[in-house]
mmCIF file of C-alpha atoms in Angstrom:
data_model
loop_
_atom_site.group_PDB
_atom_site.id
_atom_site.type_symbol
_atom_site.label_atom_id
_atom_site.label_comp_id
_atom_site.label_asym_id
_atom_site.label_seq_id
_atom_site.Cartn_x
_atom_site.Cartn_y
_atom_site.Cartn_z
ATOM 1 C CA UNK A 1 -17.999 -42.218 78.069
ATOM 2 C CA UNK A 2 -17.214 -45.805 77.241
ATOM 3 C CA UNK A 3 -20.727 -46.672 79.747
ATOM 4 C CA UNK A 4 -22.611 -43.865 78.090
ATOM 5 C CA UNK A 5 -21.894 -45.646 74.495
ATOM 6 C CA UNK A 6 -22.517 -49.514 75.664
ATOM 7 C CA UNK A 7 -25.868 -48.321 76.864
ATOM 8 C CA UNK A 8 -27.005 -46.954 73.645
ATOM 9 C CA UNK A 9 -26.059 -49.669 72.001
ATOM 10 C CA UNK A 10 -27.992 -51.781 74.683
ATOM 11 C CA UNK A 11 -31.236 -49.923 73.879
ATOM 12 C CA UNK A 12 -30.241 -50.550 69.922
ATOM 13 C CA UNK A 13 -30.283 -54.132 70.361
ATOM 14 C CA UNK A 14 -33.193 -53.810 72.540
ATOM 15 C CA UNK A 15 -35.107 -52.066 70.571
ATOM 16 C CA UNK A 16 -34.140 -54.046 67.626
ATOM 17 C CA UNK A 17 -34.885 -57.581 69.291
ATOM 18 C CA UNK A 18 -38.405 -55.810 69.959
ATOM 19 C CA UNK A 19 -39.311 -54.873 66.658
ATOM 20 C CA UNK A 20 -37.856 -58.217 65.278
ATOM 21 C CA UNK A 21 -40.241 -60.763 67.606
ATOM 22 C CA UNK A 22 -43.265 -58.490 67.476
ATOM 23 C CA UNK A 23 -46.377 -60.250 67.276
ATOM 24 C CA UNK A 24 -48.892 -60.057 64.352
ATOM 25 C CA UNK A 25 -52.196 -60.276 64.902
ATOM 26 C CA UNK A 26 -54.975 -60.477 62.463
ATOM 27 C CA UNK A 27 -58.757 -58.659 62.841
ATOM 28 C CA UNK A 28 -61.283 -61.046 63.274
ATOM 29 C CA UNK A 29 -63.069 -62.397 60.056
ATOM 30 C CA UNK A 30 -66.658 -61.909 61.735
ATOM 31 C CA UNK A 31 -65.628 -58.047 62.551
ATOM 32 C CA UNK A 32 -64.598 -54.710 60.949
ATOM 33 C CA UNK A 33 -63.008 -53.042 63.984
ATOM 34 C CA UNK A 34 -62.533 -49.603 64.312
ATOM 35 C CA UNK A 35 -58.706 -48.145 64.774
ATOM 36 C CA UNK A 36 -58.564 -45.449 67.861
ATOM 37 C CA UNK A 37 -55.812 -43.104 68.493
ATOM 38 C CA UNK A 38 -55.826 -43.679 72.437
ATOM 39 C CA UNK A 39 -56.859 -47.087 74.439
ATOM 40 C CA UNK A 40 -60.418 -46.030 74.595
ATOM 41 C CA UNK A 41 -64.078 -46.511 72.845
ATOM 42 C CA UNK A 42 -64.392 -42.530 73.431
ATOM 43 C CA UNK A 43 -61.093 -41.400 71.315
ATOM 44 C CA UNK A 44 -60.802 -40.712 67.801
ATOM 45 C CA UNK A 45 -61.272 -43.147 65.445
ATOM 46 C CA UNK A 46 -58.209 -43.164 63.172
ATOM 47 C CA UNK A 47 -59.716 -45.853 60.752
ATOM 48 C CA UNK A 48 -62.048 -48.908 60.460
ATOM 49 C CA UNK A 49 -60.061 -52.201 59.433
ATOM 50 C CA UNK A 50 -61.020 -54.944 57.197
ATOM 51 C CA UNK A 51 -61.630 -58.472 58.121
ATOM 52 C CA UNK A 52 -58.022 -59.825 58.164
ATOM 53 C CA UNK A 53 -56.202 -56.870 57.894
ATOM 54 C CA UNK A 54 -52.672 -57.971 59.655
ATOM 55 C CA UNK A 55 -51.553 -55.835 62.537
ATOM 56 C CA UNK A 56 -47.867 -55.224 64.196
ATOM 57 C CA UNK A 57 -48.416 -55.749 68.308
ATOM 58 C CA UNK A 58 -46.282 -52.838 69.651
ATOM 59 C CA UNK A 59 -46.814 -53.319 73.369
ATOM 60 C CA UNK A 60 -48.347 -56.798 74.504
ATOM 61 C CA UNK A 61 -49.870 -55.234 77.713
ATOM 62 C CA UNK A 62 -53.783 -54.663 77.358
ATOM 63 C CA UNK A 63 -54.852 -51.369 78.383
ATOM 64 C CA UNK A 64 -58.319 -51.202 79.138
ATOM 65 C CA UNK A 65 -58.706 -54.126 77.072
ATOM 66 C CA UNK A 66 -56.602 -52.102 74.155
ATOM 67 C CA UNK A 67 -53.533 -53.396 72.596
ATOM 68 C CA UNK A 68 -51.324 -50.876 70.698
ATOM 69 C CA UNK A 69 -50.606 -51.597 67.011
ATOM 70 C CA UNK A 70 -49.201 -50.706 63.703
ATOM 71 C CA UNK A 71 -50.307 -51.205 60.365
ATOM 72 C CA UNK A 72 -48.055 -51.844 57.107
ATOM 73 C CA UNK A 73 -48.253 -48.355 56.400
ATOM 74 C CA UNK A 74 -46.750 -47.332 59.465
ATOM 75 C CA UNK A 75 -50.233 -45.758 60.962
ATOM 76 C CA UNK A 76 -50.148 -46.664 64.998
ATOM 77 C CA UNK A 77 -53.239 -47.057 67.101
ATOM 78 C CA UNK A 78 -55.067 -48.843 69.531
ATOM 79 C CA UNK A 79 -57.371 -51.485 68.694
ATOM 80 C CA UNK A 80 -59.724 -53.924 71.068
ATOM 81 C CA UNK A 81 -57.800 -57.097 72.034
ATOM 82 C CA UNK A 82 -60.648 -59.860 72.373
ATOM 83 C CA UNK A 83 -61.466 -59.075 68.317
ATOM 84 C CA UNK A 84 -58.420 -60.238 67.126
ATOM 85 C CA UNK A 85 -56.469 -63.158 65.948
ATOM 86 C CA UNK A 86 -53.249 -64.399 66.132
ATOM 87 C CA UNK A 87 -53.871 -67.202 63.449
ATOM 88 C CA UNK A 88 -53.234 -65.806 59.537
ATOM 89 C CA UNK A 89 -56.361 -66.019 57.648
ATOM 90 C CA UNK A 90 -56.741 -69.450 55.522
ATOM 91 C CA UNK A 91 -57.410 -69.184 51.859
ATOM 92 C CA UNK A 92 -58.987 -72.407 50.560
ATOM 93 C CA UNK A 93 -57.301 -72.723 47.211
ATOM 94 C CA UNK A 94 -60.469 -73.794 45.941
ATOM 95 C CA UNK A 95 -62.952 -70.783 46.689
ATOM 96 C CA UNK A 96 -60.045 -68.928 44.811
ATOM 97 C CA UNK A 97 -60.142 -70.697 42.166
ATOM 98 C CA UNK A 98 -64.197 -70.213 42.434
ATOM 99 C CA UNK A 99 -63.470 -67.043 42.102
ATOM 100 C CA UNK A 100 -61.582 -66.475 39.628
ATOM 101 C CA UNK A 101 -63.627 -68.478 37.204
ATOM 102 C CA UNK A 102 -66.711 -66.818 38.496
ATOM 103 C CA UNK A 103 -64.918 -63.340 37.592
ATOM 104 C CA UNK A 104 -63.783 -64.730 34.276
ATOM 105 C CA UNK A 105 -67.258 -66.001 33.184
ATOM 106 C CA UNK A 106 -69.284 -62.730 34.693
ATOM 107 C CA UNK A 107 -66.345 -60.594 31.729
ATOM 108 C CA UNK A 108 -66.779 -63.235 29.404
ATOM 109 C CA UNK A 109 -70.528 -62.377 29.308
ATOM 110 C CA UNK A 110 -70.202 -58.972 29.483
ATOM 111 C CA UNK A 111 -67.617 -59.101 25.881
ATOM 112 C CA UNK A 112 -70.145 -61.213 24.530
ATOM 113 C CA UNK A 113 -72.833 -58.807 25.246
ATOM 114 C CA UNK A 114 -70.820 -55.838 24.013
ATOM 115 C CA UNK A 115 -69.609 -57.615 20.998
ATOM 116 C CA UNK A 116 -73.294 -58.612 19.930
ATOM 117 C CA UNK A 117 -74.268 -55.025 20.484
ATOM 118 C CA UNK A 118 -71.656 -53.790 18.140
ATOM 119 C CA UNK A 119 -72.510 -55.989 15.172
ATOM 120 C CA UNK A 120 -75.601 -54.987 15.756
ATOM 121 C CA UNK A 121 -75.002 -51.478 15.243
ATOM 122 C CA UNK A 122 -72.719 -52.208 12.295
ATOM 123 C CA UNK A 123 -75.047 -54.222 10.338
ATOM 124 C CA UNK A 124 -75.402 -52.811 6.951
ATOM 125 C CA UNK A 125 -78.389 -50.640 6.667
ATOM 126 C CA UNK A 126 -78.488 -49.353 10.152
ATOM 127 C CA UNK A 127 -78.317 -45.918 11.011
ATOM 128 C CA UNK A 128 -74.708 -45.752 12.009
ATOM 129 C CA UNK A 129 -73.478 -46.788 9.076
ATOM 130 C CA UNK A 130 -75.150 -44.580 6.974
ATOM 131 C CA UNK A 131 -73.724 -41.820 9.382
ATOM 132 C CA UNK A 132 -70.371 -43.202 8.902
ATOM 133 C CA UNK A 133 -70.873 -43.877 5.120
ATOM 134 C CA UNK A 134 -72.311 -40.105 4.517
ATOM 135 C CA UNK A 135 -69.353 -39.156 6.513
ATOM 136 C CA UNK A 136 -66.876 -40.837 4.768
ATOM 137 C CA UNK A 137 -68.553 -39.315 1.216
ATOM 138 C CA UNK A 138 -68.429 -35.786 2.927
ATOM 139 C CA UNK A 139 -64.798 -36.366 3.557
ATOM 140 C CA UNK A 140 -63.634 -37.654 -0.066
ATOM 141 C CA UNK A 141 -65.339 -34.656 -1.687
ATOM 142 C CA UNK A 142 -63.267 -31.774 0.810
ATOM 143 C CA UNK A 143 -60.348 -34.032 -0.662
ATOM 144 C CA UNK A 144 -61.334 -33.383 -3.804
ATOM 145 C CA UNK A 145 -61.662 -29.588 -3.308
ATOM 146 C CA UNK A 146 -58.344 -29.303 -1.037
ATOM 147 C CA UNK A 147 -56.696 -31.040 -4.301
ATOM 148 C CA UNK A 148 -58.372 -28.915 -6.383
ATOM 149 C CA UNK A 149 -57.526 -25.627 -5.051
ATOM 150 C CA UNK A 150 -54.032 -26.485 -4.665
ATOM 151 C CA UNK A 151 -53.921 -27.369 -8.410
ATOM 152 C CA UNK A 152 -55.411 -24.084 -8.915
ATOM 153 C CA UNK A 153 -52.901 -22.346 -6.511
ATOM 154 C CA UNK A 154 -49.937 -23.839 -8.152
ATOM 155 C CA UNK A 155 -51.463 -22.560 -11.957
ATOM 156 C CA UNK A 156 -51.944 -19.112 -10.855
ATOM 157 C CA UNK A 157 -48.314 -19.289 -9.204
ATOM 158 C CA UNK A 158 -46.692 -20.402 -12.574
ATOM 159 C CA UNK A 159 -49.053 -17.891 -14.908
ATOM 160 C CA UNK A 160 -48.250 -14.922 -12.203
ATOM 161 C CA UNK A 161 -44.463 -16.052 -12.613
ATOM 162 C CA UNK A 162 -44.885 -16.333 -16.436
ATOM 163 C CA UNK A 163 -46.721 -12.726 -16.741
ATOM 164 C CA UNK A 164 -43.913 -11.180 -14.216
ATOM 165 C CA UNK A 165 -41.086 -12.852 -16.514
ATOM 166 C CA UNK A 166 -42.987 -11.226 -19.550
ATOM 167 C CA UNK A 167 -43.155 -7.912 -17.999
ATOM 168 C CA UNK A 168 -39.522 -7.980 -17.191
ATOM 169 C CA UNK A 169 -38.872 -8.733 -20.831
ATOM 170 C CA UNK A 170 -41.217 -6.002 -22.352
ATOM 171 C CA UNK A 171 -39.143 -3.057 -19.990
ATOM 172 C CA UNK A 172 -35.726 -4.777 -21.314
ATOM 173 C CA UNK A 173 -37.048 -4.085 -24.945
ATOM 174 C CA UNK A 174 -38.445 -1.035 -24.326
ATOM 175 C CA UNK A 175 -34.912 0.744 -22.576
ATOM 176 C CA UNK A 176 -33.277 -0.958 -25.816
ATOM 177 C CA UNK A 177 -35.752 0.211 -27.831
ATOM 178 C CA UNK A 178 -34.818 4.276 -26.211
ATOM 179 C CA UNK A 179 -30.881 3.896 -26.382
ATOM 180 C CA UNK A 180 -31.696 3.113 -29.974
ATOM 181 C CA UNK A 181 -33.708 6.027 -30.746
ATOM 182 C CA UNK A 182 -31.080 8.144 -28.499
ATOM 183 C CA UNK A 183 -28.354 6.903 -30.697
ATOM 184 C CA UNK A 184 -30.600 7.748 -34.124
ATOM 185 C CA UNK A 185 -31.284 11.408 -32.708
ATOM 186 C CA UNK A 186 -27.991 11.266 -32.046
ATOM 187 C CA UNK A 187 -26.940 10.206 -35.355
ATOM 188 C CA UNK A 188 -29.270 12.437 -37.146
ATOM 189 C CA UNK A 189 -27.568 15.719 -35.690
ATOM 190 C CA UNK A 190 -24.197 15.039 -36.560
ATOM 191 C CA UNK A 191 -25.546 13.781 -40.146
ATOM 192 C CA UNK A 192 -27.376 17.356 -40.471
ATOM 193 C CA UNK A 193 -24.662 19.258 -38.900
ATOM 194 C CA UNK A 194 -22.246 17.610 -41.697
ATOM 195 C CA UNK A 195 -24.404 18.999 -44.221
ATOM 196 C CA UNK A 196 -24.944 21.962 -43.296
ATOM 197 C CA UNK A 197 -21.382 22.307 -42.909
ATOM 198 C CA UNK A 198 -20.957 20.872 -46.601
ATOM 199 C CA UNK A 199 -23.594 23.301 -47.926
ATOM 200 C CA UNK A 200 -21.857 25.976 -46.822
ATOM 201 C CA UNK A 201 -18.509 24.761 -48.173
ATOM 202 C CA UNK A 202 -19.981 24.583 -51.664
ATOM 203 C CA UNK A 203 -21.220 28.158 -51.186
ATOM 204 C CA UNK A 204 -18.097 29.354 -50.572
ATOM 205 C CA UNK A 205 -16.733 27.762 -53.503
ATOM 206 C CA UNK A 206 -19.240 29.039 -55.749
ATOM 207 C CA UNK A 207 -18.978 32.812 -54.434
ATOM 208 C CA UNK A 208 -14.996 32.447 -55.397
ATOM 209 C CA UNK A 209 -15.563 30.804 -58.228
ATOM 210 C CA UNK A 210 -18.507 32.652 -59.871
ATOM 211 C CA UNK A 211 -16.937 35.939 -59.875
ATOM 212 C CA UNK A 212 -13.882 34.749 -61.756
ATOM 213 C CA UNK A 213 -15.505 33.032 -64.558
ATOM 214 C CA UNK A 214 -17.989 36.106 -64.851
ATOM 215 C CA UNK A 215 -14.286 38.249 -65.261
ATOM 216 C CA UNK A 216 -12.964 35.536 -68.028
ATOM 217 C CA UNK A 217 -16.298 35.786 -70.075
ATOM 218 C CA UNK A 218 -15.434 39.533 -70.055
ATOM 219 C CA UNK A 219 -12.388 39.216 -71.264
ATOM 220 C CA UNK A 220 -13.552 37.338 -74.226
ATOM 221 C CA UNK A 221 -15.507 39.324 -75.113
ATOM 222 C CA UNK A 222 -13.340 42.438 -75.440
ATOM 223 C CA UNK A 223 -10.939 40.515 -77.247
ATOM 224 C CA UNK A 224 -13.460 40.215 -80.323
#
């Protein structure tokens, strides 16, 4: 057991010390070589590489004039030996420099040209800024209208809310107005009941009073 473990850890370090001084290589600057999956011109091609496109050297054994390698990616393939380097390409601080200015002057044109374009188009009195003026004008006056109906909105709310508070008032007055008139009718019948009740009072009164004075006159009468 104790063999079985040293000897993994033998092919750890192996492996490890492998990995650790593998070569890099770099493609050729005068050649875009082509990436193959096996060590052959006839396999696949996996991809084309750019000038100076660094390579991992997995094994440093040619095969058929192959050498197998890795990319940064991780992507593995073969690739032809004699069209590589192992020098890293050399950037000459001054072509970069070149370069850069070259780039900055070809944009700096470019805004120039762009920014000339656009005063042109927004000099007063071209067409765009009649579009954008005519626009603008169309604009203001749905503004206008927008503020107008809402004005208009909000008066017909407060008329619709005075005319409902009206309403409500008018019924109020109105069911006052028919307890009143209930109470009067009301009123009135008892009133004519009491007379009629009085009325016949008095003609009782008079039918036993009548007679008796009639009986007195008589009276008198004999007497003389």
């Amino acid at each position: 057991m104790k063999k079985l473990l040293c000897y993994i850890c033998m092919l750890i370090i192996s492996a490890t010390t492998t990995i650790a001084m593998a070569d890099i290589v770099y493609v050729n600057d005068a050649q875009n070589l082509s990436l193959y999956d096996a060590a052959s011109s006839h396999s696949n091609v996996i991809k084309v590489l750019a000038t100076d496109t660094a390579l991992t050297v997995l094994d440093k054994k040619p095969k058929n004039g192959f050498i197998n390698v890795q990319l940064t990616d991780g992507t593995e393939g073969f690739i032809k030996a004699r069209f590589t380097k192992a020098e890293p390409p050399e950037i000459d601080p001054k072509d970069s420099t070149s370069k850069e200015m070259s780039i900055l002057q070809s944009n700096n044109v470019t805004l120039r040209a762009e920014l000339s374009a656009l005063k042109e188009t927004l000099t007063p009195g071209t067409t765009l800024e009649k579009s954008l003026a005519i626009e603008r004008d169309k604009l203001t006056r749905e503004l206008n209208e927008l503020k107008k109906t809402m004005a208009s909105s909000s008066q017909l709310r407060n008329e619709r809310d005075e005319l409902q508070e009206r309403v409500v008032n008018v019924e109020r007055d109105l069911q006052q107005y028919k307890l009143e008139n209930q109470a009067l009718k009301d009123t009135a019948s008892q009133d004519w009941f009491l007379y009629g009740g009085l009325l016949s009072l008095f003609g009782v009164l008079l039918g036993f009073i009548l007679p008796k004075l009639g009986w007195r006159r008589k009276n008198s009468w004999d007497s003389f």
